[in-house]
Coordinates of C-alpha atoms in Angstrom, one line a residue:
Chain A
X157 CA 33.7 -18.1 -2.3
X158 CA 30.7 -19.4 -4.3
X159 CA 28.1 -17.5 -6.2
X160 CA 25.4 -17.8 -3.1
X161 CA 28.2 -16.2 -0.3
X162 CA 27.4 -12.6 -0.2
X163 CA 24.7 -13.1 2.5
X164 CA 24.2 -16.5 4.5
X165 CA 21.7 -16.3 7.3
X166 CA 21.1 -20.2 9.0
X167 CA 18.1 -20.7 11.4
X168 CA 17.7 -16.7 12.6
X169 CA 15.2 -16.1 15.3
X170 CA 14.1 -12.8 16.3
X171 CA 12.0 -12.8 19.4
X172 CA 10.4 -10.1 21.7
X173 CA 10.4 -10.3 25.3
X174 CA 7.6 -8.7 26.5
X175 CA 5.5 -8.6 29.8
X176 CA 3.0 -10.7 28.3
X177 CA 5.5 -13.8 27.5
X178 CA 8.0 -13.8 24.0
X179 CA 6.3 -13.1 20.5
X180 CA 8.0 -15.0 18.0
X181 CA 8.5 -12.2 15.2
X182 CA 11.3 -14.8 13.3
X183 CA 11.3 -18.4 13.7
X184 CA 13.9 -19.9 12.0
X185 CA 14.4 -18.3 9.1
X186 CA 17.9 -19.9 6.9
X187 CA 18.7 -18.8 2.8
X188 CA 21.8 -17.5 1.3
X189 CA 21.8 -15.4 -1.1
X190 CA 24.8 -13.9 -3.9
X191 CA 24.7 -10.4 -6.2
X192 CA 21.2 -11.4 -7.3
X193 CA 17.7 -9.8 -6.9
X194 CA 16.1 -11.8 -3.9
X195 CA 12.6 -11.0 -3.2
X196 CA 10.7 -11.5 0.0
X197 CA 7.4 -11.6 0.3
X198 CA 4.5 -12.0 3.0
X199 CA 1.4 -10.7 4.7
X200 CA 1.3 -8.1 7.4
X201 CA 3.1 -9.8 11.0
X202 CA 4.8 -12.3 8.4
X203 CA 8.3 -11.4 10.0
X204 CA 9.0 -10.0 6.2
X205 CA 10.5 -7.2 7.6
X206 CA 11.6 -8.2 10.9
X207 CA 14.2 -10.3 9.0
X208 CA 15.4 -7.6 6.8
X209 CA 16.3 -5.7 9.8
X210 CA 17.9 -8.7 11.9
X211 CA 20.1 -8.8 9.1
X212 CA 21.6 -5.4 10.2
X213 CA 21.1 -6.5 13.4
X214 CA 18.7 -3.4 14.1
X215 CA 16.1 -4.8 16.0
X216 CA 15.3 -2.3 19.2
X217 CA 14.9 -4.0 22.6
X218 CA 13.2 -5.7 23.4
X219 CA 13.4 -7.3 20.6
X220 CA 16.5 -10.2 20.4
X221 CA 18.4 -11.5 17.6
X222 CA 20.1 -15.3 17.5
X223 CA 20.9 -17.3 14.5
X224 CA 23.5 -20.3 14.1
X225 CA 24.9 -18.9 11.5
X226 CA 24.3 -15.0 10.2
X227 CA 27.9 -14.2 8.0
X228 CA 28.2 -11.2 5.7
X229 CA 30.9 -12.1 3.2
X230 CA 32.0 -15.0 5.6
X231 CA 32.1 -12.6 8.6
X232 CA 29.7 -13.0 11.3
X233 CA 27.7 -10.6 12.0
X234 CA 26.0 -12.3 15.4
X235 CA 29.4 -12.1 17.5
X236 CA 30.1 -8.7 15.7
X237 CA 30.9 -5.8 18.1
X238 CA 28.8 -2.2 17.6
X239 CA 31.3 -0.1 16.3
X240 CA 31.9 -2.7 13.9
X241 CA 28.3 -2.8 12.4
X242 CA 28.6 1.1 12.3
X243 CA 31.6 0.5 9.5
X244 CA 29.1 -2.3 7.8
X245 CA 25.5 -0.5 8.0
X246 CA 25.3 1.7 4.5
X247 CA 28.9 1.4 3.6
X248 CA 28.7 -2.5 3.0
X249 CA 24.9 -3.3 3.8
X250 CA 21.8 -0.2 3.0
X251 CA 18.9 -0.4 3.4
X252 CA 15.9 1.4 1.9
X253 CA 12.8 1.8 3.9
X254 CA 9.2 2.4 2.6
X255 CA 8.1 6.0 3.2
X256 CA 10.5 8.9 2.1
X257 CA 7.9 10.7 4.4
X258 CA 9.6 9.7 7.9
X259 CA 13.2 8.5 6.4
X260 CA 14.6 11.7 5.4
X261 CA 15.7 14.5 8.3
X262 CA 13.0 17.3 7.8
X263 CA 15.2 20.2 8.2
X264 CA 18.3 19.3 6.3
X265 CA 18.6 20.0 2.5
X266 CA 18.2 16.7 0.6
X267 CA 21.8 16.9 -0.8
X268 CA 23.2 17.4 2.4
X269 CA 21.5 14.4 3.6
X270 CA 23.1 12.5 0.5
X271 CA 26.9 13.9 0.5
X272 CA 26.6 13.2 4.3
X273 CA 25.8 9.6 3.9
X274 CA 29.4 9.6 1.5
X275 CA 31.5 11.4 3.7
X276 CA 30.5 9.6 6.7
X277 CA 31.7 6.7 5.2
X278 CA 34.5 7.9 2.7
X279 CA 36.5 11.0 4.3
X280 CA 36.7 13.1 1.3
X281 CA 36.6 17.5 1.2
X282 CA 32.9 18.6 1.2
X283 CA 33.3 20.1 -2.3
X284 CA 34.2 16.1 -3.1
X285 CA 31.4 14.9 -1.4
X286 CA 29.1 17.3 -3.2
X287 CA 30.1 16.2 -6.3
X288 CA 29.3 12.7 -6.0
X289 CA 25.9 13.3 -4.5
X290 CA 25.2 15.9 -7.4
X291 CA 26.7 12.7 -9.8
X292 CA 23.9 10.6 -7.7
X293 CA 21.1 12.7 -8.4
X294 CA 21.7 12.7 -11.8
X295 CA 21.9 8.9 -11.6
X296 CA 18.6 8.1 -10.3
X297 CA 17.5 10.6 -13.0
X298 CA 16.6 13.4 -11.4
X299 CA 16.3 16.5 -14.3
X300 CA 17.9 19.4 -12.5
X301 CA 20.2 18.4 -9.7
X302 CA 21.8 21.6 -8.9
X303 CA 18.2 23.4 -7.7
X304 CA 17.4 19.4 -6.0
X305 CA 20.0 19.3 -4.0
X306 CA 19.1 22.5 -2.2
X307 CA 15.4 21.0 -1.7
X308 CA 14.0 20.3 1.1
X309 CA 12.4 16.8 1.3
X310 CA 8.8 18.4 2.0
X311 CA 9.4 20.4 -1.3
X312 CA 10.0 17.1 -3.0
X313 CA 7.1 14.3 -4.6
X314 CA 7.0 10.8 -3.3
X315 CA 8.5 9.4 -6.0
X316 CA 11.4 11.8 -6.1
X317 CA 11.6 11.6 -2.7
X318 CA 11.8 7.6 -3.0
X319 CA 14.7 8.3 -5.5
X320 CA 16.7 10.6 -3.2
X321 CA 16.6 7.9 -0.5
X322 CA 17.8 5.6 -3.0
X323 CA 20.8 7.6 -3.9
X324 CA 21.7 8.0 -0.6
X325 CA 21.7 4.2 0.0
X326 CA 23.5 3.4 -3.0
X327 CA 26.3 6.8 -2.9
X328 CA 28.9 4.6 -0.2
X329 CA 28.6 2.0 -3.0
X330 CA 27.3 -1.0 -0.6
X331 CA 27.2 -4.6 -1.5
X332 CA 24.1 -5.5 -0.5
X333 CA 20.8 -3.4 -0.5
X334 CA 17.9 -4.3 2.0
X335 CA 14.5 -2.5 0.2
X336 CA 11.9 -3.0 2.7
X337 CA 8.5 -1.6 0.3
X338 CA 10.6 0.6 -1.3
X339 CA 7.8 1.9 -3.7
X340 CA 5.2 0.8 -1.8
X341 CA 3.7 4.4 -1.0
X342 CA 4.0 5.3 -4.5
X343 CA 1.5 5.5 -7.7
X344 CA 1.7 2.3 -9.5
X345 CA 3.6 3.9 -12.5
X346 CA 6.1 5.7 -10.6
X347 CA 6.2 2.7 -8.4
X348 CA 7.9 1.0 -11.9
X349 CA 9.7 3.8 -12.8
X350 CA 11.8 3.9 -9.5
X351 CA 12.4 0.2 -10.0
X352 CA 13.4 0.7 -13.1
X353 CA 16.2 3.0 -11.9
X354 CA 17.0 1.1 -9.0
X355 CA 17.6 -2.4 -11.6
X356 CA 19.9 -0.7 -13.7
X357 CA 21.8 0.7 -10.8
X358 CA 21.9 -2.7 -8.7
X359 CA 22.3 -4.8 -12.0
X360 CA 25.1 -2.2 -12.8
X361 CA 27.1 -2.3 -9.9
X362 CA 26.8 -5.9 -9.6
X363 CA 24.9 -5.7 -5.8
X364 CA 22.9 -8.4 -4.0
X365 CA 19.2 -6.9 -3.3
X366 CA 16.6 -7.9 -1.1
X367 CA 13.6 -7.0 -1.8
X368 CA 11.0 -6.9 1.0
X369 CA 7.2 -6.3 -0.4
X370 CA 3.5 -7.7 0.4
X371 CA 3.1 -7.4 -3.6
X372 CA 3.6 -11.1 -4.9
X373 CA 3.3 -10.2 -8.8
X374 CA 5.6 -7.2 -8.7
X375 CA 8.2 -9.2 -6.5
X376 CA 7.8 -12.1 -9.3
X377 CA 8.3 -9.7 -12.2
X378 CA 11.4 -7.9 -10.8
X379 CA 13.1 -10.5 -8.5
X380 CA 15.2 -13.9 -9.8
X381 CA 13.8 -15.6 -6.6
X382 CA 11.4 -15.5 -4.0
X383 CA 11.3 -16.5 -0.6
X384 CA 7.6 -16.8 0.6
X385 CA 6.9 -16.2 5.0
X386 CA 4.3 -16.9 6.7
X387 CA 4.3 -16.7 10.7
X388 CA 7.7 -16.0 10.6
X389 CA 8.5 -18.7 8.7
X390 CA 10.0 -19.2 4.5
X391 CA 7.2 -21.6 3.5
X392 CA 8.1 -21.7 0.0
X393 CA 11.4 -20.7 -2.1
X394 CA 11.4 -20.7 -5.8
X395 CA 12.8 -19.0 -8.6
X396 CA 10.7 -15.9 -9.8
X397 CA 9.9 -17.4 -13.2
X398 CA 8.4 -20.8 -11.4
X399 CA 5.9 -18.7 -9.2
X400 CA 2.6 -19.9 -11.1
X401 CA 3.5 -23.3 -10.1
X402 CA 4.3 -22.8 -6.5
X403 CA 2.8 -25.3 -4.1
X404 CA 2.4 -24.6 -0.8
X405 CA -1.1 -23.9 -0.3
X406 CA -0.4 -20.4 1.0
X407 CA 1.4 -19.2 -1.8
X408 CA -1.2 -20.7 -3.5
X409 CA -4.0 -19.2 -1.6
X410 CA -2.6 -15.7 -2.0
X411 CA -2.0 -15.9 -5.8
X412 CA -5.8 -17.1 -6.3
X413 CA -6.8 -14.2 -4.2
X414 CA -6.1 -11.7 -6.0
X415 CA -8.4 -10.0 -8.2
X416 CA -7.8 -9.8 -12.0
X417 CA -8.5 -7.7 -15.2
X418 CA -8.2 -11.1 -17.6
X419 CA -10.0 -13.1 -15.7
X420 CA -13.4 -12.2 -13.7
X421 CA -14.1 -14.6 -10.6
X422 CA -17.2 -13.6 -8.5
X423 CA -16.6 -14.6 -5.9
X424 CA -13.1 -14.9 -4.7
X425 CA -11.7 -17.8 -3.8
X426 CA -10.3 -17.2 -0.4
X427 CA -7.4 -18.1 1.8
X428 CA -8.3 -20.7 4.6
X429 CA -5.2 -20.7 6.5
X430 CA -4.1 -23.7 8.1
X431 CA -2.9 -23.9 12.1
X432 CA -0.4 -27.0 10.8
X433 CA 1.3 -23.6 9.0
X434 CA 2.3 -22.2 12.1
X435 CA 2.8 -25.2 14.2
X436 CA 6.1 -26.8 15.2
X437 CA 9.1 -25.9 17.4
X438 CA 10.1 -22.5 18.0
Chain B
X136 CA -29.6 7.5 -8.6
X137 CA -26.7 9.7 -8.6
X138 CA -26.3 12.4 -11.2
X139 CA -23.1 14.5 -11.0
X140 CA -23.0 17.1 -14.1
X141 CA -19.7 19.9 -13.7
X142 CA -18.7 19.3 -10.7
X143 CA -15.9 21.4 -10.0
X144 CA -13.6 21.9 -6.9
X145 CA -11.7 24.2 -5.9
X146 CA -9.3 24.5 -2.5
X147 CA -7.2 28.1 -2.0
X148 CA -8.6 31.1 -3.2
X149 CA -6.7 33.8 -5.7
X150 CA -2.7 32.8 -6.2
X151 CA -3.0 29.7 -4.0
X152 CA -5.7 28.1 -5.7
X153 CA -5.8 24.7 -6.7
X154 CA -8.6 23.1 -9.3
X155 CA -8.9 19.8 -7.4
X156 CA -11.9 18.6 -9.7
X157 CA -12.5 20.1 -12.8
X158 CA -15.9 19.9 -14.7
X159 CA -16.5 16.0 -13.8
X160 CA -19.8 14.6 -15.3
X161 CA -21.1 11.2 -14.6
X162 CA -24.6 9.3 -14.0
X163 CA -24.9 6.0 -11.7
X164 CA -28.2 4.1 -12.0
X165 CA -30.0 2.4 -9.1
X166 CA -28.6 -0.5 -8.4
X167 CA -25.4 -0.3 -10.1
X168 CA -21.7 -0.2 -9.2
X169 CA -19.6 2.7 -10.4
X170 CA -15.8 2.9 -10.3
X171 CA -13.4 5.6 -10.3
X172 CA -10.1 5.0 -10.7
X173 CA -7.0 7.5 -11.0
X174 CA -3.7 7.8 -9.4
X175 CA -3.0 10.0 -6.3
X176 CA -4.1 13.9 -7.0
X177 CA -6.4 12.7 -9.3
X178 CA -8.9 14.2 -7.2
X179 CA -11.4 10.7 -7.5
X180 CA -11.8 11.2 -3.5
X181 CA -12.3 14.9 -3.6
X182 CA -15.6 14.2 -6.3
X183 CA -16.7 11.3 -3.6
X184 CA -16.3 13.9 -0.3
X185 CA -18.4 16.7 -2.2
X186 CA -21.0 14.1 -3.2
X187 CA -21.1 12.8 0.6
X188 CA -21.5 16.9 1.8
X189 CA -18.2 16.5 3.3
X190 CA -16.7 19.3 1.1
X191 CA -18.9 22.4 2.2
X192 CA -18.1 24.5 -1.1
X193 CA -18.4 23.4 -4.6
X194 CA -19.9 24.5 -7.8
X195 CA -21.4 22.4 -10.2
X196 CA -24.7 19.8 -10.0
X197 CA -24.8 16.5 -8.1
X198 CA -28.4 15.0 -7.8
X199 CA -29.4 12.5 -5.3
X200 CA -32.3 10.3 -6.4
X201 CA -33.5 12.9 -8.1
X202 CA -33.2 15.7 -6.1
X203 CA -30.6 18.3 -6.0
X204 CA -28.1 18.0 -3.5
X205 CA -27.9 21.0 -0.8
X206 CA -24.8 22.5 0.4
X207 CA -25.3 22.3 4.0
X208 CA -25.6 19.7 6.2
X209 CA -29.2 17.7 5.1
X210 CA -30.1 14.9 7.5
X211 CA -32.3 12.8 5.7
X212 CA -30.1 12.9 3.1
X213 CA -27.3 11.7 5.3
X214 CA -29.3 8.7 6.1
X215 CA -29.0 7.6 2.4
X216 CA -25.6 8.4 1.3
X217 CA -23.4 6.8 3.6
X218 CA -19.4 6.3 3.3
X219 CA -16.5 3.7 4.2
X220 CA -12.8 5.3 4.3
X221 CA -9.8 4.1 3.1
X222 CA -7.9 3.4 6.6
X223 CA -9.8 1.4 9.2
X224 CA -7.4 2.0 11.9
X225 CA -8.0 5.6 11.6
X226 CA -11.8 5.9 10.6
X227 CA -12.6 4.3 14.1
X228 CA -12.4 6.0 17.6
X229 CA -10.2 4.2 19.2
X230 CA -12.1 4.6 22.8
X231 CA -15.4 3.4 21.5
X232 CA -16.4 0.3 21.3
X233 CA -18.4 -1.7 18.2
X234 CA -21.7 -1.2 19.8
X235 CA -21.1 2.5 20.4
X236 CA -19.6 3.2 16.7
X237 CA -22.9 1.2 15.8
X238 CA -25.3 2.6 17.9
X239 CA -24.1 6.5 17.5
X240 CA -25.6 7.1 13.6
X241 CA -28.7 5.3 15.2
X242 CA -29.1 7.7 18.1
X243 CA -28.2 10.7 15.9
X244 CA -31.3 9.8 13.5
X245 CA -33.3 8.7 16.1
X246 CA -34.3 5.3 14.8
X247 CA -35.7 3.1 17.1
X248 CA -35.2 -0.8 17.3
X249 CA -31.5 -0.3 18.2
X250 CA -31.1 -3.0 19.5
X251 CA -32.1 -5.7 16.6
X252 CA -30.2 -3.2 14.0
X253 CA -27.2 -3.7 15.2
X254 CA -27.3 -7.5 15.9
X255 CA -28.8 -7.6 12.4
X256 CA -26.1 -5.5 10.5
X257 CA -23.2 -7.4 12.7
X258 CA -24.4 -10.8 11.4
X259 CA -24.9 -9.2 7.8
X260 CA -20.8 -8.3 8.1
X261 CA -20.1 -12.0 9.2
X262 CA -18.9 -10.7 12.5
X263 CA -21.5 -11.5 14.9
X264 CA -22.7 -10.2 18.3
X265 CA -19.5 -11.8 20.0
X266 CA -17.5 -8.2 18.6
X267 CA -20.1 -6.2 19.9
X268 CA -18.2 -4.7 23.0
X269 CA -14.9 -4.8 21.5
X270 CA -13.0 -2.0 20.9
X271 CA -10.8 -1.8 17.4
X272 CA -7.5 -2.5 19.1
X273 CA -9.0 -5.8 19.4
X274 CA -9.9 -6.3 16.2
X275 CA -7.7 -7.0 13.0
X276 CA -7.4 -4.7 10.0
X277 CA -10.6 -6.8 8.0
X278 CA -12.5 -7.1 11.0
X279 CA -12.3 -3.2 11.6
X280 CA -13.1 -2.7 8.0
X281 CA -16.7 -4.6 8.2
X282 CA -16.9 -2.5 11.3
X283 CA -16.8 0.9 9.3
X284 CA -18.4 -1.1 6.5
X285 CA -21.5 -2.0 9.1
X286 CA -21.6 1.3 10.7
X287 CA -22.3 2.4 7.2
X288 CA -24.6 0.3 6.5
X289 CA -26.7 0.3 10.1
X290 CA -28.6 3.6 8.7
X291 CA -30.3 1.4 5.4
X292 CA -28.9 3.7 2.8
X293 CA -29.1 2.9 -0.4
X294 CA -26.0 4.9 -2.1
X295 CA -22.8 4.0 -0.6
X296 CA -19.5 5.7 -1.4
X297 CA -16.4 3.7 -1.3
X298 CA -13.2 5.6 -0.6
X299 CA -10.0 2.5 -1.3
X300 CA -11.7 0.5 1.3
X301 CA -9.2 -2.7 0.4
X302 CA -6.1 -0.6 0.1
X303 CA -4.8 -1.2 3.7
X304 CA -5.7 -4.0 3.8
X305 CA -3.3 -7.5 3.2
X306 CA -4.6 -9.1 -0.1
X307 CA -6.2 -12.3 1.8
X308 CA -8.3 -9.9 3.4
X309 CA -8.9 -7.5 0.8
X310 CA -10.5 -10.8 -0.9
X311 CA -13.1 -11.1 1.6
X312 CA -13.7 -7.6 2.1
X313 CA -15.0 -7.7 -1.6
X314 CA -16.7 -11.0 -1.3
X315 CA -18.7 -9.3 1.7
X316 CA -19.7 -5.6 -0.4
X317 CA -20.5 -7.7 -3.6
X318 CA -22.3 -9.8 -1.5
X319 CA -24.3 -6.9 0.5
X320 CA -25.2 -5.2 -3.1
X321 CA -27.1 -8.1 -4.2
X322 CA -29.0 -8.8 -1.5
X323 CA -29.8 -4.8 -1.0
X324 CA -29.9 -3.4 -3.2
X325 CA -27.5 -0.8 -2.8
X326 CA -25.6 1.5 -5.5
X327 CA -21.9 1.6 -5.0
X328 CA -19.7 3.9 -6.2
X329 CA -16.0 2.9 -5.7
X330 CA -13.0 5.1 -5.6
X331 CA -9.9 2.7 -5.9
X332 CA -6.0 3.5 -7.4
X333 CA -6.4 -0.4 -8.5
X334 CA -8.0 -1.4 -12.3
X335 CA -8.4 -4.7 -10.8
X336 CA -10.4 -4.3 -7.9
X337 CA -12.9 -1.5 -9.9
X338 CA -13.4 -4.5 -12.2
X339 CA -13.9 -6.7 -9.4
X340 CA -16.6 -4.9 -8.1
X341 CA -18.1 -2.4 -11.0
X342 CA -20.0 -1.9 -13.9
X343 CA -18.7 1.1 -15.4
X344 CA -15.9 2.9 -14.8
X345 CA -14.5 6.5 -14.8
X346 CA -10.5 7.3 -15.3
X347 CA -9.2 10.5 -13.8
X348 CA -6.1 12.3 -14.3
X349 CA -5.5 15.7 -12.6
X350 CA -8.8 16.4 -11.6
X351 CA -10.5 15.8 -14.7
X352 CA -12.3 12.6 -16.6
X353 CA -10.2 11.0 -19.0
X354 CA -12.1 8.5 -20.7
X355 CA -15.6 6.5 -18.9
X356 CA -15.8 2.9 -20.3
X357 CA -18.1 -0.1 -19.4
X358 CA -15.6 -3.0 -17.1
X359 CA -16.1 -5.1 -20.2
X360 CA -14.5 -2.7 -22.5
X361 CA -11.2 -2.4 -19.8
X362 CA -11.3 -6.4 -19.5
X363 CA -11.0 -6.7 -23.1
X364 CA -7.7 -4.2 -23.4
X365 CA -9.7 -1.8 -25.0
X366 CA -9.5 1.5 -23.1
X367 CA -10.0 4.3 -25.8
X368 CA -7.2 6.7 -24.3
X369 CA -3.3 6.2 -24.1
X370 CA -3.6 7.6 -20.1
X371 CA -5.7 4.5 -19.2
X372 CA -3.6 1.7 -21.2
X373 CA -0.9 2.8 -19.2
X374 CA -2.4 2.4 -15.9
X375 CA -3.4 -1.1 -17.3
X376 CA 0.4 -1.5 -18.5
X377 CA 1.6 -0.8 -14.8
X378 CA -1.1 -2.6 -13.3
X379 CA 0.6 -5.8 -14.9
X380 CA 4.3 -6.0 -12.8
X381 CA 7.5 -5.2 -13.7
X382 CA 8.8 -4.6 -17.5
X383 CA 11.4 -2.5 -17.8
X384 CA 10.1 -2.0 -22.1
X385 CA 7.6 -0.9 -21.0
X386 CA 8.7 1.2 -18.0
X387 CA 10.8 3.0 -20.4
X388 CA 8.0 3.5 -23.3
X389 CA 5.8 5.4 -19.9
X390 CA 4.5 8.9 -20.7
X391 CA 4.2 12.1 -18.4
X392 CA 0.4 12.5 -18.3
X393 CA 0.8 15.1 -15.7
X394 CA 1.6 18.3 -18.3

């Protein structure tokens, strides 16, 4: 197995069949990826996060998922059968989702919710299970996990709750984390601090990450690569460091847009999108 | 043109009471652009609501052109001050359609010439009258904000309070959003005060600037000042630390500002 085998997705398609004809959410989308920080980034109705969630093949009907090739440590997860993407969803492959808000169940201590996500996966005594999710808390540093753990998540901040979420995605110890805007509902500098914590952990643990965000600077400053989509498509791939010399004339477009501190522009330059972007076969 | 001395908030009453804004001074001149920037419960849209009358109970001074403001409902005063909200697809009724969301604040202040305002104000939007009879489900997220941002606008005020109207929106469009209310300040007139969580898009548009943490005024600096990294207080360099990506140094050198 080579460095870039963790994940290999090759031409995946993710359409919707609707009344009105078949939107195409994903057209085509193909990158591998190995334990390394891969970034994703788009607009809103890029197919940013509709990919992220083919990957676990959770895409609700009407919504349909093909790809030639979509493998998992060499094993295909296209021809994979339900239960068997029970096993892989959150013990092999989590995933992180933006808003604590509507991810956490409402009326079940926070604690529970994280020694559930072990057990589930790991058949150990409750007082076991505890244990770890109390060793979890601590580890995406909250201060006091004894009174946290009996928390529920409306009695927690967004950036704790972001944390929590994180501890339950990482507590089956996965392989590969999916973060779709993981801090994306969060102040800018707890935003960073999460990251931090969720770096160490995926850097420690030796984990693949994707990380799904519309924020092209932060994805370059934390990510070693970056897959750009636009219409569903990757129009540019480059490493994270080789950003400012990107050239496709989107990626372009949307790093010229942006306002800055060191350098007023008045006005804007802004994006003209192209229709030769989006054209071609589906 | 806008003179907020002491302005203090406060929601609950007795155990449950929360200082929202806490003794906030500032002064905008006619003509210019104010920011406020701060991090969420900083309480820069709580100073915003009161100063728009959308916070009945307050205590503290905020003048309008001079004038006192009252703490009921004052019409002609409405006319002046008007406001654009953060969230497009929620500040619009969903049911009405551009020309009613237009033609509403028209009816309600009974100006006349209806009909040439709002042709007038769609054009000044860059929307033209081809939206007119659209409802927002048929509109994209920038095209709904120049909606709210020309329903503002339809009543001629001359303050207009901005509450993060770029922060749902995708940065292409955010862009042109602030091409458009630069543009509009220039050839009205208008005095802007902008309430945004991002340094960058206060210097985009402002002049001066006001930092708030936990309901209160940290430091008030000119954009110059902030371009040139030279923010007096350690609450602000921060926010101008984050505001520059990921570095986990740095990250780990981050204070708690909320004691």
């Amino acid at each position: 197995m080579t460095a870039s085998d963790l994940l290999e997705v090759d031409d995946l398609h993710v359409d919707f069949h609707t009344r009105a004809g078949i939107v195409h959410a994903v057209r085509g989308v193909s990158f591998a990826m190995g334990r390394e920080k891969l970034g994703i980034v788009g607009e809103s109705g890029s197919g940013k996060s509709m990919t992220g969630r083919a990957i676990l093949r959770l895409v609700a009907p009407p919504g349909r998922v093909r790809a030639r090739r979509l493998a998992f440590e060499g094993e295909d997860l296209i021809a994979a059968r339900e239960s068997r993407l029970r096993e892989i969803r959150g013990k092999r492959v989590s995933m992180v989702m933006q808003d604590p808000k509507f991810s956490l169940n409402p009326v079940m201590t926070v604690g529970r919710q994280i020694s559930e996500a072990y057990s589930v996966h790991a058949r150990v005594a409750a007082g076991e299970a505890r244990r770890r999710a109390l060793d979890m808390l601590a580890a995406v540093r909250i201060r006091d996990p004894e009174r946290v753990y009996d928390l529920y998540p409306h009695e927690v901040s967004g950036g704790m709750g972001q944390r929590i979420m994180i501890a339950m995605m990482l507590i089956p110890d996965p392989d590969l984390l999916i973060a779709d805007e993981p801090t994306s509902a969060l102040d800018v500098t707890v935003q960073l601090q999460v990251l931090a914590i969720l770096d160490d952990l995926v850097g420690r643990r030796g984990m693949g990450l994707i990380f799904i965000s519309h924020d092209l600077n932060l994805v370059a400053s934390f990510c070693d690569r970056i897959l750009i989509m636009y219409g569903g498509r990757i129009v540019e791939s480059c490493a994270a460091g080789e950003l400012a010399s990107a050239r496709h004339p989107y990626t372009r477009g949307l790093l010229e847009c942006l306002p800055r501190l060191d350098e007023p522009r008045d006005p804007l330059p802004t994006l003209k999108r192209d229709p030769a972007w989006l054209a071609g076969k589906v | 043109m806008l003179r907020v001395n002491e302005l203090s908030v406060v929601f609950g009453q007795g155990h449950d009471a929360l200082t929202a804004v806490d003794r906030v001074s500032f002064m905008v001149e006619e003509g210019a652009s104010f920011g406020i920037v701060g991090e969420s419960g900083s309480g820069k849209s709580t100073v915003l609501r009161a100063v728009a009358g959308l916070i009945p109970d307050w205590g503290g001074e905020i003048s309008i052109a001079g004038k006192p403001r009252p703490r009921r409902l004052d019409r002609a005063l409405a006319r002046r001050v008007q406001m654009v909200f953060q969230d497009p697809y929620a500040s619009l009724h969903p049911r009405h359609t551009v020309d009613r969301v237009l033609s509403e604040p028209l009816t309600i202040h009974g100006v006349s010439g209806v009909e040439e305002r709002i042709e007038r104000v769609l054009a000044d939007v860059g929307l033209g009258s081809a939206f007119r009879f659209r409802f927002p489900h048929q509109l994209s997220g920038g095209q709904r904000q120049r909606v709210a941002i020309a329903r503002a606008l339809v009543l001629e005020p001359s303050l207009l309070l901005l509450d993060e109207p770029t922060s749902a929106l995708d940065v292409s469009v955010q862009a042109e959003v602030l091409n458009l209310l630069a543009r509009l300040r220039r050839e009205r007139g208008l005095t802007y005060v902008l309430v945004s969580h991002d340094l960058a898009v206060i210097a985009q548009l402002c002049d001066r600037l006001a930092v708030m943490n936990q309901g209160r005024v940290v430091e008030e600096l000119g954009v110059a000042q902030l371009r040139a990294h030279e923010p007096a207080e350690a609450y602000t360099r921060q926010l101008m630390t984050a505001s520059l990506g990921y570095d986990p140094e740095a990250i780990a050198a981050f204070k708690d500002f909320s004691a």
